């Protein structure tokens, strides 16, 4: 779009309503000397390019913008960028010309196009083997649950672990290797018998 086309479209966007060639002409003539046929040709070209639509009104037309000025500016930038033989270098040069305000506007535009950022899901802490009461070291096999030991031949008596049980008397007895020998020494208990054995 040339300079004159841009000047005409600026007025169409600003007024935001259907306009006639005469209205545009009279406004442009405040800045420059221009003919009626020139403005009519420019609006006809804009109609053919799809920037304005028109409706007949008597012997004239009324023209109305099809898209916004923002869309027009985006089309201009895209057209210029696509014609570059090195698009990346063109963008770097373009960004270098931007003001801080324009860079902030660009960041806002990128966020709008990409949508809101979704935080990555965080994995729950690994609680395997950790509970409020650590029972991992508890030997449940040594707990007397009161149930008969179905694995034992004698199913009538509760099964008690931790002590060796005489299967005939059901009287627990302790292992000899874990209990000290408490039997009295016969030599101390009967001194006379000890003397007799010394005299022999």
PDB file of C-alpha atoms in Angstrom:
ATOM      1  CA  UNK A   1       0.000   0.000   0.000  1.00  0.00           C
ATOM      2  CA  UNK A   2       1.416   3.339  -1.030  1.00  0.00           C
ATOM      3  CA  UNK A   3       1.510   6.591   0.864  1.00  0.00           C
ATOM      4  CA  UNK A   4      -1.716   7.896  -0.636  1.00  0.00           C
ATOM      5  CA  UNK A   5      -3.516   4.614   0.001  1.00  0.00           C
ATOM      6  CA  UNK A   6      -2.358   4.751   3.604  1.00  0.00           C
ATOM      7  CA  UNK A   7      -3.626   8.331   3.937  1.00  0.00           C
ATOM      8  CA  UNK A   8      -7.042   7.328   2.579  1.00  0.00           C
ATOM      9  CA  UNK A   9      -7.275   4.238   4.796  1.00  0.00           C
ATOM     10  CA  UNK A  10      -6.281   6.294   7.835  1.00  0.00           C
ATOM     11  CA  UNK A  11      -9.412   8.371   7.389  1.00  0.00           C
ATOM     12  CA  UNK A  12     -11.619   5.364   6.783  1.00  0.00           C
ATOM     13  CA  UNK A  13     -10.367   3.764  10.023  1.00  0.00           C
ATOM     14  CA  UNK A  14     -10.590   6.986  12.008  1.00  0.00           C
ATOM     15  CA  UNK A  15     -14.171   7.704  11.044  1.00  0.00           C
ATOM     16  CA  UNK A  16     -15.166   4.057  11.466  1.00  0.00           C
ATOM     17  CA  UNK A  17     -18.180   4.331   9.165  1.00  0.00           C
ATOM     18  CA  UNK A  18     -18.959   4.130   5.445  1.00  0.00           C
ATOM     19  CA  UNK A  19     -17.465   7.162   3.657  1.00  0.00           C
ATOM     20  CA  UNK A  20     -17.798   8.707   0.212  1.00  0.00           C
ATOM     21  CA  UNK A  21     -15.046   9.786  -2.162  1.00  0.00           C
ATOM     22  CA  UNK A  22     -16.130  13.398  -1.639  1.00  0.00           C
ATOM     23  CA  UNK A  23     -15.668  13.193   2.144  1.00  0.00           C
ATOM     24  CA  UNK A  24     -12.182  11.750   1.836  1.00  0.00           C
ATOM     25  CA  UNK A  25     -11.234  14.265  -0.845  1.00  0.00           C
ATOM     26  CA  UNK A  26     -12.278  17.276   1.229  1.00  0.00           C
ATOM     27  CA  UNK A  27     -10.289  16.048   4.238  1.00  0.00           C
ATOM     28  CA  UNK A  28      -7.175  15.313   2.164  1.00  0.00           C
ATOM     29  CA  UNK A  29      -7.323  18.730   0.489  1.00  0.00           C
ATOM     30  CA  UNK A  30      -6.601  20.304   3.870  1.00  0.00           C
ATOM     31  CA  UNK A  31      -3.089  18.873   3.591  1.00  0.00           C
ATOM     32  CA  UNK A  32      -2.392  18.638  -0.140  1.00  0.00           C
ATOM     33  CA  UNK A  33      -3.717  19.462  -3.544  1.00  0.00           C
ATOM     34  CA  UNK A  34      -5.439  16.395  -4.967  1.00  0.00           C
ATOM     35  CA  UNK A  35      -8.071  15.644  -7.603  1.00  0.00           C
ATOM     36  CA  UNK A  36     -11.403  13.903  -7.117  1.00  0.00           C
ATOM     37  CA  UNK A  37     -10.553  11.224  -9.702  1.00  0.00           C
ATOM     38  CA  UNK A  38      -7.323  10.392  -7.841  1.00  0.00           C
ATOM     39  CA  UNK A  39      -9.149   9.668  -4.590  1.00  0.00           C
ATOM     40  CA  UNK A  40     -11.785   7.668  -6.478  1.00  0.00           C
ATOM     41  CA  UNK A  41      -9.056   5.554  -8.115  1.00  0.00           C
ATOM     42  CA  UNK A  42      -7.312   4.942  -4.780  1.00  0.00           C
ATOM     43  CA  UNK A  43     -10.526   3.768  -3.126  1.00  0.00           C
ATOM     44  CA  UNK A  44     -11.291   1.534  -6.098  1.00  0.00           C
ATOM     45  CA  UNK A  45      -7.830  -0.046  -5.795  1.00  0.00           C
ATOM     46  CA  UNK A  46      -8.315  -0.595  -2.077  1.00  0.00           C
ATOM     47  CA  UNK A  47     -11.617  -2.293  -2.841  1.00  0.00           C
ATOM     48  CA  UNK A  48      -9.964  -4.631  -5.339  1.00  0.00           C
ATOM     49  CA  UNK A  49      -7.249  -5.504  -2.784  1.00  0.00           C
ATOM     50  CA  UNK A  50      -9.912  -6.385  -0.230  1.00  0.00           C
ATOM     51  CA  UNK A  51      -9.196  -3.640   2.274  1.00  0.00           C
ATOM     52  CA  UNK A  52     -12.576  -1.935   1.860  1.00  0.00           C
ATOM     53  CA  UNK A  53     -16.016  -2.982   0.754  1.00  0.00           C
ATOM     54  CA  UNK A  54     -18.447  -0.672  -0.956  1.00  0.00           C
ATOM     55  CA  UNK A  55     -22.162  -0.211  -1.425  1.00  0.00           C
ATOM     56  CA  UNK A  56     -23.812   1.869  -4.094  1.00  0.00           C
ATOM     57  CA  UNK A  57     -25.605   4.995  -2.988  1.00  0.00           C
ATOM     58  CA  UNK A  58     -27.230   6.730  -5.952  1.00  0.00           C
ATOM     59  CA  UNK A  59     -24.530   7.378  -8.523  1.00  0.00           C
ATOM     60  CA  UNK A  60     -21.703   7.078  -5.950  1.00  0.00           C
ATOM     61  CA  UNK A  61     -20.306   4.473  -3.561  1.00  0.00           C
ATOM     62  CA  UNK A  62     -19.820   4.384   0.172  1.00  0.00           C
ATOM     63  CA  UNK A  63     -16.633   2.628   1.329  1.00  0.00           C
ATOM     64  CA  UNK A  64     -16.095   0.876   4.653  1.00  0.00           C
ATOM     65  CA  UNK A  65     -12.995  -0.785   6.111  1.00  0.00           C
ATOM     66  CA  UNK A  66     -12.971  -4.593   6.088  1.00  0.00           C
ATOM     67  CA  UNK A  67     -10.245  -5.047   8.689  1.00  0.00           C
ATOM     68  CA  UNK A  68      -8.640  -2.991  11.431  1.00  0.00           C
ATOM     69  CA  UNK A  69      -5.569  -0.829  11.170  1.00  0.00           C
ATOM     70  CA  UNK A  70      -3.721  -3.355  13.361  1.00  0.00           C
ATOM     71  CA  UNK A  71      -4.398  -6.092  10.808  1.00  0.00           C
ATOM     72  CA  UNK A  72      -3.209  -3.776   8.050  1.00  0.00           C
ATOM     73  CA  UNK A  73       0.046  -3.020   9.907  1.00  0.00           C
ATOM     74  CA  UNK A  74       0.582  -6.736  10.518  1.00  0.00           C
ATOM     75  CA  UNK A  75       0.082  -7.435   6.813  1.00  0.00           C
ATOM     76  CA  UNK A  76       2.658  -4.784   5.919  1.00  0.00           C
ATOM     77  CA  UNK A  77       5.228  -6.242   8.324  1.00  0.00           C
ATOM     78  CA  UNK A  78       4.578  -9.776   7.132  1.00  0.00           C
ATOM     79  CA  UNK A  79       4.903  -8.716   3.511  1.00  0.00           C
ATOM     80  CA  UNK A  80       8.212  -6.959   4.164  1.00  0.00           C
ATOM     81  CA  UNK A  81       9.551  -9.879   6.200  1.00  0.00           C
ATOM     82  CA  UNK A  82       8.596 -12.504   3.624  1.00  0.00           C
ATOM     83  CA  UNK A  83      10.477 -10.592   0.923  1.00  0.00           C
ATOM     84  CA  UNK A  84      13.743 -10.715   2.899  1.00  0.00           C
ATOM     85  CA  UNK A  85      16.342 -13.253   1.814  1.00  0.00           C
ATOM     86  CA  UNK A  86      17.377 -13.618   5.482  1.00  0.00           C
ATOM     87  CA  UNK A  87      14.258 -13.390   7.688  1.00  0.00           C
ATOM     88  CA  UNK A  88      16.187 -13.951  10.930  1.00  0.00           C
ATOM     89  CA  UNK A  89      18.572 -11.072  10.190  1.00  0.00           C
ATOM     90  CA  UNK A  90      15.628  -8.874   9.225  1.00  0.00           C
ATOM     91  CA  UNK A  91      13.951  -9.579  12.565  1.00  0.00           C
ATOM     92  CA  UNK A  92      17.146  -8.810  14.488  1.00  0.00           C
ATOM     93  CA  UNK A  93      17.485  -5.510  12.659  1.00  0.00           C
ATOM     94  CA  UNK A  94      13.805  -4.734  13.214  1.00  0.00           C
ATOM     95  CA  UNK A  95      13.984  -5.489  16.936  1.00  0.00           C
ATOM     96  CA  UNK A  96      17.077  -3.310  17.173  1.00  0.00           C
ATOM     97  CA  UNK A  97      15.046  -0.356  15.889  1.00  0.00           C
ATOM     98  CA  UNK A  98      12.348  -0.830  18.511  1.00  0.00           C
ATOM     99  CA  UNK A  99      11.903   1.383  21.530  1.00  0.00           C
ATOM    100  CA  UNK A 100      11.505  -0.092  25.015  1.00  0.00           C
ATOM    101  CA  UNK A 101       7.768   0.530  24.796  1.00  0.00           C
ATOM    102  CA  UNK A 102       7.554  -1.342  21.497  1.00  0.00           C
ATOM    103  CA  UNK A 103       9.531  -4.281  22.927  1.00  0.00           C
ATOM    104  CA  UNK A 104       7.111  -4.512  25.856  1.00  0.00           C
ATOM    105  CA  UNK A 105       4.217  -4.467  23.381  1.00  0.00           C
ATOM    106  CA  UNK A 106       5.903  -7.272  21.437  1.00  0.00           C
ATOM    107  CA  UNK A 107       6.277  -9.417  24.568  1.00  0.00           C
ATOM    108  CA  UNK A 108       2.609  -8.862  25.395  1.00  0.00           C
ATOM    109  CA  UNK A 109       1.649  -9.863  21.862  1.00  0.00           C
ATOM    110  CA  UNK A 110       3.697 -13.066  22.052  1.00  0.00           C
ATOM    111  CA  UNK A 111       2.008 -14.014  25.347  1.00  0.00           C
ATOM    112  CA  UNK A 112      -1.419 -13.426  23.813  1.00  0.00           C
ATOM    113  CA  UNK A 113      -0.634 -15.581  20.777  1.00  0.00           C
ATOM    114  CA  UNK A 114       0.936 -18.408  22.777  1.00  0.00           C
ATOM    115  CA  UNK A 115      -1.721 -18.358  25.487  1.00  0.00           C
ATOM    116  CA  UNK A 116      -1.232 -18.543  29.244  1.00  0.00           C
ATOM    117  CA  UNK A 117       1.713 -20.543  30.404  1.00  0.00           C
ATOM    118  CA  UNK A 118       0.797 -23.787  32.097  1.00  0.00           C
ATOM    119  CA  UNK A 119       3.073 -24.695  34.951  1.00  0.00           C
ATOM    120  CA  UNK A 120       4.682 -28.061  34.651  1.00  0.00           C
ATOM    121  CA  UNK A 121       3.124 -30.633  36.969  1.00  0.00           C
ATOM    122  CA  UNK A 122       5.246 -31.284  40.017  1.00  0.00           C
ATOM    123  CA  UNK A 123       5.785 -34.867  41.077  1.00  0.00           C
ATOM    124  CA  UNK A 124       4.599 -35.746  44.600  1.00  0.00           C
ATOM    125  CA  UNK A 125       7.348 -36.519  47.114  1.00  0.00           C
ATOM    126  CA  UNK A 126       8.588 -40.081  47.166  1.00  0.00           C
ATOM    127  CA  UNK A 127       6.960 -41.563  50.262  1.00  0.00           C
ATOM    128  CA  UNK A 128       7.842 -45.155  49.561  1.00  0.00           C
ATOM    129  CA  UNK A 129       9.128 -46.756  52.774  1.00  0.00           C
ATOM    130  CA  UNK A 130       8.233 -43.660  54.832  1.00  0.00           C
ATOM    131  CA  UNK A 131       5.108 -43.680  56.985  1.00  0.00           C
ATOM    132  CA  UNK A 132       4.012 -41.950  60.170  1.00  0.00           C
ATOM    133  CA  UNK A 133       4.804 -45.178  62.039  1.00  0.00           C
ATOM    134  CA  UNK A 134       7.604 -47.148  60.492  1.00  0.00           C
ATOM    135  CA  UNK A 135       6.549 -50.771  60.592  1.00  0.00           C
ATOM    136  CA  UNK A 136       8.902 -51.916  57.863  1.00  0.00           C
ATOM    137  CA  UNK A 137      11.217 -53.545  60.437  1.00  0.00           C
ATOM    138  CA  UNK A 138       8.470 -55.210  62.464  1.00  0.00           C
ATOM    139  CA  UNK A 139       8.542 -59.002  62.302  1.00  0.00           C
ATOM    140  CA  UNK A 140       4.855 -59.803  62.143  1.00  0.00           C
ATOM    141  CA  UNK A 141       5.647 -63.470  62.256  1.00  0.00           C
ATOM    142  CA  UNK A 142       6.521 -63.133  65.980  1.00  0.00           C
ATOM    143  CA  UNK A 143       3.176 -61.586  66.928  1.00  0.00           C
ATOM    144  CA  UNK A 144       0.725 -63.952  68.561  1.00  0.00           C
ATOM    145  CA  UNK A 145      -2.579 -63.154  66.878  1.00  0.00           C
ATOM    146  CA  UNK A 146      -4.523 -65.737  68.824  1.00  0.00           C
ATOM    147  CA  UNK A 147      -5.241 -67.681  65.674  1.00  0.00           C
ATOM    148  CA  UNK A 148      -4.181 -71.352  65.502  1.00  0.00           C
ATOM    149  CA  UNK A 149      -1.131 -72.034  63.426  1.00  0.00           C
ATOM    150  CA  UNK A 150      -2.547 -73.820  60.414  1.00  0.00           C
ATOM    151  CA  UNK A 151       0.954 -74.726  59.361  1.00  0.00           C
ATOM    152  CA  UNK A 152       1.492 -76.832  62.526  1.00  0.00           C
ATOM    153  CA  UNK A 153       0.343 -80.412  62.996  1.00  0.00           C
ATOM    154  CA  UNK A 154      -1.151 -79.524  66.386  1.00  0.00           C
ATOM    155  CA  UNK A 155      -3.943 -77.124  65.422  1.00  0.00           C
ATOM    156  CA  UNK A 156      -5.611 -77.197  68.822  1.00  0.00           C
ATOM    157  CA  UNK A 157      -3.025 -75.070  70.612  1.00  0.00           C
ATOM    158  CA  UNK A 158      -2.058 -71.504  69.808  1.00  0.00           C
ATOM    159  CA  UNK A 159       1.288 -71.255  68.137  1.00  0.00           C
ATOM    160  CA  UNK A 160       3.908 -69.393  70.140  1.00  0.00           C
ATOM    161  CA  UNK A 161       7.173 -68.405  68.566  1.00  0.00           C
ATOM    162  CA  UNK A 162      10.280 -67.337  70.423  1.00  0.00           C
ATOM    163  CA  UNK A 163      10.485 -70.461  72.655  1.00  0.00           C
ATOM    164  CA  UNK A 164      11.052 -74.111  71.815  1.00  0.00           C
ATOM    165  CA  UNK A 165       7.983 -76.118  72.746  1.00  0.00           C
ATOM    166  CA  UNK A 166       7.879 -79.767  73.734  1.00  0.00           C
ATOM    167  CA  UNK A 167       5.196 -81.182  71.454  1.00  0.00           C
ATOM    168  CA  UNK A 168       4.171 -83.728  74.113  1.00  0.00           C
ATOM    169  CA  UNK A 169       3.784 -81.519  77.160  1.00  0.00           C
ATOM    170  CA  UNK A 170       3.179 -78.180  75.476  1.00  0.00           C
ATOM    171  CA  UNK A 171       5.549 -76.782  78.101  1.00  0.00           C
ATOM    172  CA  UNK A 172       7.950 -74.215  76.728  1.00  0.00           C
ATOM    173  CA  UNK A 173      11.574 -74.723  77.624  1.00  0.00           C
ATOM    174  CA  UNK A 174      14.428 -72.413  76.910  1.00  0.00           C
ATOM    175  CA  UNK A 175      17.456 -73.161  74.843  1.00  0.00           C
ATOM    176  CA  UNK A 176      20.548 -74.190  76.760  1.00  0.00           C
ATOM    177  CA  UNK A 177      22.799 -71.887  74.812  1.00  0.00           C
ATOM    178  CA  UNK A 178      20.839 -68.791  75.807  1.00  0.00           C
ATOM    179  CA  UNK A 179      20.305 -69.456  79.577  1.00  0.00           C
ATOM    180  CA  UNK A 180      23.206 -69.619  82.084  1.00  0.00           C
ATOM    181  CA  UNK A 181      23.772 -72.860  83.964  1.00  0.00           C
ATOM    182  CA  UNK A 182      22.160 -72.393  87.382  1.00  0.00           C
ATOM    183  CA  UNK A 183      22.653 -75.946  88.685  1.00  0.00           C
ATOM    184  CA  UNK A 184      24.466 -75.964  92.105  1.00  0.00           C
ATOM    185  CA  UNK A 185      28.035 -77.176  92.300  1.00  0.00           C
ATOM    186  CA  UNK A 186      27.829 -80.470  94.257  1.00  0.00           C
ATOM    187  CA  UNK A 187      31.223 -79.882  95.793  1.00  0.00           C
ATOM    188  CA  UNK A 188      30.038 -76.723  97.474  1.00  0.00           C
ATOM    189  CA  UNK A 189      26.689 -78.199  98.450  1.00  0.00           C
ATOM    190  CA  UNK A 190      28.136 -81.318 100.188  1.00  0.00           C
ATOM    191  CA  UNK A 191      31.675 -80.707 101.562  1.00  0.00           C
ATOM    192  CA  UNK A 192      31.797 -84.116 103.180  1.00  0.00           C
ATOM    193  CA  UNK A 193      31.374 -85.919  99.920  1.00  0.00           C
ATOM    194  CA  UNK A 194      34.144 -83.782  98.463  1.00  0.00           C
ATOM    195  CA  UNK A 195      36.484 -84.765 101.292  1.00  0.00           C
ATOM    196  CA  UNK A 196      35.686 -88.403 100.836  1.00  0.00           C
ATOM    197  CA  UNK A 197      36.566 -88.226  97.244  1.00  0.00           C
ATOM    198  CA  UNK A 198      39.891 -86.552  98.174  1.00  0.00           C
ATOM    199  CA  UNK A 199      40.766 -89.303 100.678  1.00  0.00           C
ATOM    200  CA  UNK A 200      40.195 -92.033  98.233  1.00  0.00           C
TER     201      UNK A 200
END
